[in-house]
mmCIF file with all atom_site columns, C-alpha atoms in Angstrom:
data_model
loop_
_atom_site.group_PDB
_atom_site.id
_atom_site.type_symbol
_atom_site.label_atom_id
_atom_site.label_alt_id
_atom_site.label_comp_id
_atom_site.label_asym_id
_atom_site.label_entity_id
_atom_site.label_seq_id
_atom_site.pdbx_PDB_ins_code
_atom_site.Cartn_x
_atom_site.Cartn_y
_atom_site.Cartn_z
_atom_site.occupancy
_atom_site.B_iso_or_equiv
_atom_site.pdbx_formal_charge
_atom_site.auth_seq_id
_atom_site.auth_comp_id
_atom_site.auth_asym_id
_atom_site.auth_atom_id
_atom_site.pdbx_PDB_model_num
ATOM 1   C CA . UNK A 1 1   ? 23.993 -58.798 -173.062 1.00 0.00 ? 1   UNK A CA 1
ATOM 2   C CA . UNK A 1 2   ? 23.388 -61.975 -174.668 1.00 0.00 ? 2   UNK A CA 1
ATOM 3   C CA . UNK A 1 3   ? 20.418 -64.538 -173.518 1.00 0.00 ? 3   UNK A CA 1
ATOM 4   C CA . UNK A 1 4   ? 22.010 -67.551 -172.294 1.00 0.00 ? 4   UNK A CA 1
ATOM 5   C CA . UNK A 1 5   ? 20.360 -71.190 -172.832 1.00 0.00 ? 5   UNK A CA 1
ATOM 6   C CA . UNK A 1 6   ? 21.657 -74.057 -170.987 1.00 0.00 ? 6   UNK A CA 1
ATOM 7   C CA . UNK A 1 7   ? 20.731 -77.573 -171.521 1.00 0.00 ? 7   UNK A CA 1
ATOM 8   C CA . UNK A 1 8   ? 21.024 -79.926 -168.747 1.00 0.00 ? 8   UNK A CA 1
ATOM 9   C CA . UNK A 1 9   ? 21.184 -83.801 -168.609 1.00 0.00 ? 9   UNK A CA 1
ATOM 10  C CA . UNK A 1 10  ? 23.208 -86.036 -166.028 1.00 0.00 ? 10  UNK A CA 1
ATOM 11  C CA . UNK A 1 11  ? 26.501 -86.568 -167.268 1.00 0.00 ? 11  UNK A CA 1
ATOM 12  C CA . UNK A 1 12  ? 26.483 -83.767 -169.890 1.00 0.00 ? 12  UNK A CA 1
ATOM 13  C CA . UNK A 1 13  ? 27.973 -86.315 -173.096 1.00 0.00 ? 13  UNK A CA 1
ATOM 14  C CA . UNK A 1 14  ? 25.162 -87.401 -174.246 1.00 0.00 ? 14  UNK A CA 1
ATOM 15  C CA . UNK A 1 15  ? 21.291 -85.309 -174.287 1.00 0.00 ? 15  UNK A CA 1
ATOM 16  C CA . UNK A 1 16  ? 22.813 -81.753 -173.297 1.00 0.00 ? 16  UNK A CA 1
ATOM 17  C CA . UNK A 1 17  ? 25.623 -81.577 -175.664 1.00 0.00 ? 17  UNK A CA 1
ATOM 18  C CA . UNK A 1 18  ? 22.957 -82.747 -178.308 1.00 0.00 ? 18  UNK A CA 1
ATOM 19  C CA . UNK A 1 19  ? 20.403 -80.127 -177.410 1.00 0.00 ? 19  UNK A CA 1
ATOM 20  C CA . UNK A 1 20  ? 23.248 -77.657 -177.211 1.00 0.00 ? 20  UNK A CA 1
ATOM 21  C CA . UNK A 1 21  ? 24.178 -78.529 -180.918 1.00 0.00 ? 21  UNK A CA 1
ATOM 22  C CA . UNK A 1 22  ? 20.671 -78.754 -182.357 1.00 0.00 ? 22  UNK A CA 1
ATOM 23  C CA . UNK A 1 23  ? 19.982 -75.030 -180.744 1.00 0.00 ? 23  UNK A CA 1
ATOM 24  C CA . UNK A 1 24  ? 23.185 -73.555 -181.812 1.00 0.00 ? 24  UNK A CA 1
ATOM 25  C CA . UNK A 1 25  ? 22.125 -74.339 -185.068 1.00 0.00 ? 25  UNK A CA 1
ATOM 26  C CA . UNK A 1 26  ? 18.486 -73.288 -184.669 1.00 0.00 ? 26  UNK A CA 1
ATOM 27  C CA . UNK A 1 27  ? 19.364 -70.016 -183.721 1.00 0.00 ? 27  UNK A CA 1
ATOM 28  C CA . UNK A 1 28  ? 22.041 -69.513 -186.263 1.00 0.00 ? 28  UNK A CA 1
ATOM 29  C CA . UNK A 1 29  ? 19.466 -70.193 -188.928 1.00 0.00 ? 29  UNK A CA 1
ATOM 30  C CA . UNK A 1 30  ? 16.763 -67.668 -187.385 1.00 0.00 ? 30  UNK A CA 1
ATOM 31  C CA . UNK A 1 31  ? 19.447 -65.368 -187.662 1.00 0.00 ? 31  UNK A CA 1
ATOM 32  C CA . UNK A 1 32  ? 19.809 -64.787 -183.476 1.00 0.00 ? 32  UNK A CA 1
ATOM 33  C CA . UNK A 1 33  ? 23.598 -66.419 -183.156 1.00 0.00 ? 33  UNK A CA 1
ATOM 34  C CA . UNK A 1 34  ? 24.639 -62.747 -181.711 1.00 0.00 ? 34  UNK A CA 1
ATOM 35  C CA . UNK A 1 35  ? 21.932 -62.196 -179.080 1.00 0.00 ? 35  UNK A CA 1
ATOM 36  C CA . UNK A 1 36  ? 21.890 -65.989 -178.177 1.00 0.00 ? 36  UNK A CA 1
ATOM 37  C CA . UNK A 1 37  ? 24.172 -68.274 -176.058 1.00 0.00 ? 37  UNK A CA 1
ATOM 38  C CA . UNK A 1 38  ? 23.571 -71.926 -175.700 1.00 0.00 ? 38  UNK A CA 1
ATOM 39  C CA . UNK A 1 39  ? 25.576 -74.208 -173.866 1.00 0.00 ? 39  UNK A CA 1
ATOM 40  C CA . UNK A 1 40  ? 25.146 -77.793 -171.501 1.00 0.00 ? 40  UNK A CA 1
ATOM 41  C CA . UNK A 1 41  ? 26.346 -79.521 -168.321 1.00 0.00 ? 41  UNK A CA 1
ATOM 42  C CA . UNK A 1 42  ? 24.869 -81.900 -166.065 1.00 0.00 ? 42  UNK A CA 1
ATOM 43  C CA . UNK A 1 43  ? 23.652 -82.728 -162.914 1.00 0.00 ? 43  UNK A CA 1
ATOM 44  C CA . UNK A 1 44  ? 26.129 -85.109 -161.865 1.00 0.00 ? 44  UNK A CA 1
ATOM 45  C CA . UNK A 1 45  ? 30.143 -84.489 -161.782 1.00 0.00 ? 45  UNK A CA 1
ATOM 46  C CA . UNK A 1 46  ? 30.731 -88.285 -163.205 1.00 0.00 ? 46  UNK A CA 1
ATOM 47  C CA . UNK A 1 47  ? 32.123 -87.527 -167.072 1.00 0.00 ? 47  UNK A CA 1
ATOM 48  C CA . UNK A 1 48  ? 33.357 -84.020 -165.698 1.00 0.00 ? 48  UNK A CA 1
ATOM 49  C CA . UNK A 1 49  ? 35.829 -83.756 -168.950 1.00 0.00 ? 49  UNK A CA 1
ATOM 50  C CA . UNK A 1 50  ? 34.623 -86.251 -170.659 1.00 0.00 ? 50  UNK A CA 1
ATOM 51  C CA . UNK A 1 51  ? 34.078 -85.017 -174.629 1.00 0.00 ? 51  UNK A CA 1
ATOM 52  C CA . UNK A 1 52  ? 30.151 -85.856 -176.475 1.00 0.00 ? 52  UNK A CA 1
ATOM 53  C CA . UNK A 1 53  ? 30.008 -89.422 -176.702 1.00 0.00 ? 53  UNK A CA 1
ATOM 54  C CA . UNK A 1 54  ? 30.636 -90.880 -179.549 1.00 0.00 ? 54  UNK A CA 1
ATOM 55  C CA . UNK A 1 55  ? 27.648 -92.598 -180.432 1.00 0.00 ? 55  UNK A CA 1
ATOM 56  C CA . UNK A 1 56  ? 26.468 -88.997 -179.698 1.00 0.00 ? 56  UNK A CA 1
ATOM 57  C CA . UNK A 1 57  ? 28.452 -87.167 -182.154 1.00 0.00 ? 57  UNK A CA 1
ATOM 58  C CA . UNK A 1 58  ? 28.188 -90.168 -184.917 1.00 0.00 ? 58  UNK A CA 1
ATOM 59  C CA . UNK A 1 59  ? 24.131 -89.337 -185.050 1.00 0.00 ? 59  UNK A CA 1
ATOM 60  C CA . UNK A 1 60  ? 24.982 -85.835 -184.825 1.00 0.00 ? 60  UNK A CA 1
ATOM 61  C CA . UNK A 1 61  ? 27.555 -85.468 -187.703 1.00 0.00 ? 61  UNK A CA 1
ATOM 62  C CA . UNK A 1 62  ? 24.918 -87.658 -190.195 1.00 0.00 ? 62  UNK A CA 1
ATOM 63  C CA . UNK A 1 63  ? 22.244 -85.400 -189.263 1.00 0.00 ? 63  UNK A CA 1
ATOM 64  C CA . UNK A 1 64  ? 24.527 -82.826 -190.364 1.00 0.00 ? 64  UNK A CA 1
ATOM 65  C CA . UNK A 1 65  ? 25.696 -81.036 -187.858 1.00 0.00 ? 65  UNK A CA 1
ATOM 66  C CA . UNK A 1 66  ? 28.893 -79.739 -186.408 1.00 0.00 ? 66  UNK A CA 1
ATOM 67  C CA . UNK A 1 67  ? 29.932 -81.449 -183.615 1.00 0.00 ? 67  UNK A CA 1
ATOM 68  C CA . UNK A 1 68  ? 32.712 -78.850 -181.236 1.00 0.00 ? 68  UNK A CA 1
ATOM 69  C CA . UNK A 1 69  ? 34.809 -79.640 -178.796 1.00 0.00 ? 69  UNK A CA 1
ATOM 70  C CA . UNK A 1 70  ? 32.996 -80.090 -175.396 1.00 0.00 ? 70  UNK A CA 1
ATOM 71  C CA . UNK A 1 71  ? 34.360 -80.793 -172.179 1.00 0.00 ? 71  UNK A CA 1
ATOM 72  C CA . UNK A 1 72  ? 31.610 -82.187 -169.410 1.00 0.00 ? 72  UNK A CA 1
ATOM 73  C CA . UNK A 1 73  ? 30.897 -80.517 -166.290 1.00 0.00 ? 73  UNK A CA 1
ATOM 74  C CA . UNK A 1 74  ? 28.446 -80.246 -163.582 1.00 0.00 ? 74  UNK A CA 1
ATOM 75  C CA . UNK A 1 75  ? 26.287 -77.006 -163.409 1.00 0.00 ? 75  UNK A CA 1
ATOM 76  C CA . UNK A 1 76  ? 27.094 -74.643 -160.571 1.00 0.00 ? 76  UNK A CA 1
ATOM 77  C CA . UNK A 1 77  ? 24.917 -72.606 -158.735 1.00 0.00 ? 77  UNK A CA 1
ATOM 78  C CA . UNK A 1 78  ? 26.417 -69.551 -160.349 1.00 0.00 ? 78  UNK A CA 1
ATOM 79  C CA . UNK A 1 79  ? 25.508 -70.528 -164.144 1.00 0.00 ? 79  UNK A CA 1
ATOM 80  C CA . UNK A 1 80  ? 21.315 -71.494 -162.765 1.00 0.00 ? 80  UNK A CA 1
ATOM 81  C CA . UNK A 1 81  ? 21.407 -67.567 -161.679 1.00 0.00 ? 81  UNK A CA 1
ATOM 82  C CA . UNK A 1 82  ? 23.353 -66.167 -164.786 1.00 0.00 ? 82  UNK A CA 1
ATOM 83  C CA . UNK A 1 83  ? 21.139 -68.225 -167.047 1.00 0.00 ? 83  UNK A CA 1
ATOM 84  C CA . UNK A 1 84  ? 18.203 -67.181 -168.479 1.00 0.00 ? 84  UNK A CA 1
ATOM 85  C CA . UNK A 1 85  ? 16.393 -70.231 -169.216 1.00 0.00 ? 85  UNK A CA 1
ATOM 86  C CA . UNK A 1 86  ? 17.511 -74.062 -167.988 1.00 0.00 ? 86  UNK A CA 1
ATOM 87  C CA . UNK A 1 87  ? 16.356 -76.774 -170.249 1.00 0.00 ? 87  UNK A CA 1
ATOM 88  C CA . UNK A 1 88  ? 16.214 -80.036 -168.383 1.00 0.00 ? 88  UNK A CA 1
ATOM 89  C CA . UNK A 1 89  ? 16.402 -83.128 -170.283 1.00 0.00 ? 89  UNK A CA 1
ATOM 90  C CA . UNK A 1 90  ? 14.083 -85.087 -167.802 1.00 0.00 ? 90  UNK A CA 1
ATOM 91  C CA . UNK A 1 91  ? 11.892 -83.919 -164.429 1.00 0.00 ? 91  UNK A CA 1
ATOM 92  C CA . UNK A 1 92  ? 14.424 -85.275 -162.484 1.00 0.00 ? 92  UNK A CA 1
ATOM 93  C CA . UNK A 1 93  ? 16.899 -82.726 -163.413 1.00 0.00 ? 93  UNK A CA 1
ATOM 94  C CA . UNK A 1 94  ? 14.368 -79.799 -163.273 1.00 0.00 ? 94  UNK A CA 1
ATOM 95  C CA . UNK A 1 95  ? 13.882 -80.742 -159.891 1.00 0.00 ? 95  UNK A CA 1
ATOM 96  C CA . UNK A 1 96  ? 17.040 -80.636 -158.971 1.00 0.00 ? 96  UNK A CA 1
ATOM 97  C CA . UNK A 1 97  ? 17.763 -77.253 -160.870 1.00 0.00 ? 97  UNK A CA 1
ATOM 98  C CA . UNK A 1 98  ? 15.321 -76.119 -158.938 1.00 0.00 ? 98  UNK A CA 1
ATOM 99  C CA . UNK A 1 99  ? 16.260 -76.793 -155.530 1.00 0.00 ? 99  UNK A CA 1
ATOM 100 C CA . UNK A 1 100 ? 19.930 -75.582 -156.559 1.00 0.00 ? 100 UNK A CA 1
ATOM 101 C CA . UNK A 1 101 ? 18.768 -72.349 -157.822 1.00 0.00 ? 101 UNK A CA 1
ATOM 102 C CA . UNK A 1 102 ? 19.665 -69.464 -155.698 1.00 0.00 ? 102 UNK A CA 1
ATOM 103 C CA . UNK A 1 103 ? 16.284 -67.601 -155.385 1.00 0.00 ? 103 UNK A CA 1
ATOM 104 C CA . UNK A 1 104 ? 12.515 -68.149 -156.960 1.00 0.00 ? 104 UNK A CA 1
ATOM 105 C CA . UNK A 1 105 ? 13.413 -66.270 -160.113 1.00 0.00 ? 105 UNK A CA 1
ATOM 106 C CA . UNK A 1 106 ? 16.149 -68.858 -161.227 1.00 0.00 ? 106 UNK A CA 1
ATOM 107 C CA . UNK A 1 107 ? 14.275 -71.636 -160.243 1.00 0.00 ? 107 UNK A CA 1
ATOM 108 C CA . UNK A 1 108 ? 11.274 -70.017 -162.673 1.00 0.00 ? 108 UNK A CA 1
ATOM 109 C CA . UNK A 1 109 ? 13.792 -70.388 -165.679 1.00 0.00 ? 109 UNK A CA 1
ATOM 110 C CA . UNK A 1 110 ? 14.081 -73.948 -165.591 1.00 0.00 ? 110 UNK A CA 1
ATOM 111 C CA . UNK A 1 111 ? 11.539 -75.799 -167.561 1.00 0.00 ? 111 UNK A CA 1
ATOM 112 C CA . UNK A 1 112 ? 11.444 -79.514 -169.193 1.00 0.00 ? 112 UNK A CA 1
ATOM 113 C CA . UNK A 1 113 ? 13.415 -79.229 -172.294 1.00 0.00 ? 113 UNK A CA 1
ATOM 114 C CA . UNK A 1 114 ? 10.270 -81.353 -174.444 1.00 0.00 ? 114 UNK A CA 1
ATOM 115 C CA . UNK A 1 115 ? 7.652  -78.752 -172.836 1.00 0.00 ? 115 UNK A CA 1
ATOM 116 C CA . UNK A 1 116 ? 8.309  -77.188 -176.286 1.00 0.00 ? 116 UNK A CA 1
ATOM 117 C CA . UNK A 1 117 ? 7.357  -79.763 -178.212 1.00 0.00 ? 117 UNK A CA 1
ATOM 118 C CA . UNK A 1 118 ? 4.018  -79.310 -179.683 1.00 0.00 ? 118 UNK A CA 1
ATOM 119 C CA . UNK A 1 119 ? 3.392  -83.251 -179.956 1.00 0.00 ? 119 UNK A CA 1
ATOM 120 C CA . UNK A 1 120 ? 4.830  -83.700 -176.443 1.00 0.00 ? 120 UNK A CA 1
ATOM 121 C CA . UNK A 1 121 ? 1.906  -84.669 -173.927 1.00 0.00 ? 121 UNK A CA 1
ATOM 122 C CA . UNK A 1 122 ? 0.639  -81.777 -172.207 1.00 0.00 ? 122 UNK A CA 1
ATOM 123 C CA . UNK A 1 123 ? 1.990  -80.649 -168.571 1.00 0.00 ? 123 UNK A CA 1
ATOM 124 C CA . UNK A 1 124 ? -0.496 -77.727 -168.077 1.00 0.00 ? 124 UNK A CA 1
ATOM 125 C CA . UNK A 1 125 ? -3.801 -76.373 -168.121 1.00 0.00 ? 125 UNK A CA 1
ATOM 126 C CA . UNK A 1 126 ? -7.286 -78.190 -168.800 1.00 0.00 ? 126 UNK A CA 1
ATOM 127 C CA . UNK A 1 127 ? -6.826 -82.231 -168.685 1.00 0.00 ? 127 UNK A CA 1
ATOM 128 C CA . UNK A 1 128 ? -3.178 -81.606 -168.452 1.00 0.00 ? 128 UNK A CA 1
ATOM 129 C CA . UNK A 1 129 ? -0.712 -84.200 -166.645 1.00 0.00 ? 129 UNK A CA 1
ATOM 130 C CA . UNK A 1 130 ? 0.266  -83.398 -163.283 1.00 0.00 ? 130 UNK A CA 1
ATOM 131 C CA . UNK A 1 131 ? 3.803  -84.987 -163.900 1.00 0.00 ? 131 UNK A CA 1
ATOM 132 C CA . UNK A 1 132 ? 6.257  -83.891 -165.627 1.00 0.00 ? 132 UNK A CA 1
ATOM 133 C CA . UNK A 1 133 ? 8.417  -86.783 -166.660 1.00 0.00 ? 133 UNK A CA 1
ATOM 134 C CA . UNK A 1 134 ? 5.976  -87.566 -169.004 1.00 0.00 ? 134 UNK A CA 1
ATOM 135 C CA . UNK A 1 135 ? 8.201  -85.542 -170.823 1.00 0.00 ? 135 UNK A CA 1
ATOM 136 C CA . UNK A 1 136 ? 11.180 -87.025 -169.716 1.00 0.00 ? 136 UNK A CA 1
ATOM 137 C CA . UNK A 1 137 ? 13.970 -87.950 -172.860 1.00 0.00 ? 137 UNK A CA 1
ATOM 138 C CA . UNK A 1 138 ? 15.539 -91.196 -171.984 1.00 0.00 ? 138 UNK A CA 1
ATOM 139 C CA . UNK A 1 139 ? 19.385 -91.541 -171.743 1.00 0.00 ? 139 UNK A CA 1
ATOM 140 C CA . UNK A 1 140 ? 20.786 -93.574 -174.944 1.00 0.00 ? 140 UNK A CA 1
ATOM 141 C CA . UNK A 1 141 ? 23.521 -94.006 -172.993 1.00 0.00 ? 141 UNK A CA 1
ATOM 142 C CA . UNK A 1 142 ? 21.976 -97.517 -172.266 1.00 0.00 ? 142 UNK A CA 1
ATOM 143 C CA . UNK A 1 143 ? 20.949 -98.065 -175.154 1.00 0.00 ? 143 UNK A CA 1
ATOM 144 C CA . UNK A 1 144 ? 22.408 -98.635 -178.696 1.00 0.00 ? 144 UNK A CA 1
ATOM 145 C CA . UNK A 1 145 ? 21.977 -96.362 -182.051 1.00 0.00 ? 145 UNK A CA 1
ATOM 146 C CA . UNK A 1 146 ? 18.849 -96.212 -182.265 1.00 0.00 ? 146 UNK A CA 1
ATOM 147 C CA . UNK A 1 147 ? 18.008 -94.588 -179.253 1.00 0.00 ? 147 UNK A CA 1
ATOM 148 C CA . UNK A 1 148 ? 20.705 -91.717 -180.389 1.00 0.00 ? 148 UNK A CA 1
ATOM 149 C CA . UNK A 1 149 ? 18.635 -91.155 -183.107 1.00 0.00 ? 149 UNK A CA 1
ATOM 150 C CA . UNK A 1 150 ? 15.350 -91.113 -180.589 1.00 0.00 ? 150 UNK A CA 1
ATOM 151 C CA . UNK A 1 151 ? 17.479 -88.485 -178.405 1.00 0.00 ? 151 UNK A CA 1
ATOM 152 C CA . UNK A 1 152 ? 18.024 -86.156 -181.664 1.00 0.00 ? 152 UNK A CA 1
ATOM 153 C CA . UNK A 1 153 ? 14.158 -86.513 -182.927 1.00 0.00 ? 153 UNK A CA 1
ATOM 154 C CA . UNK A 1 154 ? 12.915 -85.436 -179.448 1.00 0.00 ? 154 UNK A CA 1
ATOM 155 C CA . UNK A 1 155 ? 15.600 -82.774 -179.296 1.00 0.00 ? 155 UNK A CA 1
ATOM 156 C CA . UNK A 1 156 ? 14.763 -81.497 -182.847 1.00 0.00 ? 156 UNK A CA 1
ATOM 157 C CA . UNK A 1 157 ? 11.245 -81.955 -182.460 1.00 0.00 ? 157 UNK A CA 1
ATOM 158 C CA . UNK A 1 158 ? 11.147 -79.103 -179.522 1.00 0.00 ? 158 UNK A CA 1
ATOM 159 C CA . UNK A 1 159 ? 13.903 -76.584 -180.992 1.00 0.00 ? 159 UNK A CA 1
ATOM 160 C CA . UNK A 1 160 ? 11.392 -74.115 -183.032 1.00 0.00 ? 160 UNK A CA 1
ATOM 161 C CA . UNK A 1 161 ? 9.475  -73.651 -180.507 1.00 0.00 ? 161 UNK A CA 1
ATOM 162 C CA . UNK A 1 162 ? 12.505 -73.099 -178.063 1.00 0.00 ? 162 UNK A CA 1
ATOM 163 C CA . UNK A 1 163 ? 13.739 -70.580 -180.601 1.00 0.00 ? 163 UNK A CA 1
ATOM 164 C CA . UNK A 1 164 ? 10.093 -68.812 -181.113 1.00 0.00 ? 164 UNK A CA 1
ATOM 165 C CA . UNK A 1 165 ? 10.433 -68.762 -177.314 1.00 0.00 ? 165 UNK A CA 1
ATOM 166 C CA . UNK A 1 166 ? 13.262 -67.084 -177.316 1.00 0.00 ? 166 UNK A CA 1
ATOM 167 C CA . UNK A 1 167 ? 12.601 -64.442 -179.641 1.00 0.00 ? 167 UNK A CA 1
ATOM 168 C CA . UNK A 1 168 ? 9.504  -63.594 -177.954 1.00 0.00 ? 168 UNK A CA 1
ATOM 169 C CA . UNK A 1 169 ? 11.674 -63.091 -174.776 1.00 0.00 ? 169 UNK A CA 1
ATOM 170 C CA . UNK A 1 170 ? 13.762 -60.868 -176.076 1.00 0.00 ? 170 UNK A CA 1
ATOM 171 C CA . UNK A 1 171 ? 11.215 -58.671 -178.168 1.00 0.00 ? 171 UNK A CA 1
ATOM 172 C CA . UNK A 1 172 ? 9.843  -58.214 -174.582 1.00 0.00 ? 172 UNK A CA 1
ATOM 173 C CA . UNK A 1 173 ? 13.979 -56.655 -173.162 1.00 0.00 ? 173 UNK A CA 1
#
């Protein structure tokens, strides 16, 4: 059985699908494309098949990467239990992964997608922030290129240590 990663934003076109791509990648390169499945949705039902927007797959494809064919769509209670970890794009939608998740163990999965990022500010321990949307990635949907290219360094700036995550997880199956 494969681990699943999901990646969650609001309308799933714009951070998920870009965190779904980056990890894909990630994990193809560290050589765990078998024993890992990554895919996105949202929060919200708004694009629900709506493809990556384009300004979205523009910064994507000159970074390099493969942009598929994606189709959004809200996450349903069934994929927060199957899942076995939930990145959120932004404490909102932790929070609201959380109170959708089925039992306590699901809602334990979900964490802050830029919790991984070593230069992220700290959420936990000694002198930590008590809130986590300081780690919050902004939509670019508002914005213009530039904050694409924002969206992608956060989202690249956390993936190692997603992946090293990962593989510790399942070194411990």
């Amino acid at each position: 059985m494969p681990y699943r990663v999901m990646t969650v934003c609001t309308g799933n076109i714009c951070r998920s699908p870009m965190a779904e791509v980056v990890l894909r990648e990630r994990f193809a390169a560290a050589g765990l494309a078998d024993e890992v499945v990554v895919d996105s949705s949202g929060i919200s039902d708004e694009e629900d098949g709506n493809p990556v927007d384009r300004r979205a797959a523009s910064v994507l494809r000159e970074h390099g990467y493969e942009v598929p064919r994606h189709r959004a769509h809200r996450v349903t209670p069934e994929e927060i239990a199957s899942r076995d970890l939930l990145l959120a794009m932004t404490a909102r939608h932790a929070r609201w992964l959380r109170t959708q998740a089925p039992d306590a163990a699901a809602a334990g999965r979900v964490r802050v997608y830029r919790s991984f990022d070593p230069a992220a500010p700290a959420t936990a321990g000694p002198g930590a922030l008590a809130d986590e949307s300081a780690l919050d990635i902004d939509d670019p949907w508002y914005g213009d290129r530039s904050d694409f290219e924002t969206t992608l360094e956060q989202v690249e700036a956390a993936a190692d240590a997603v992946v090293a995550h990962v593989r510790e997880q399942l070194a411990r199956r």
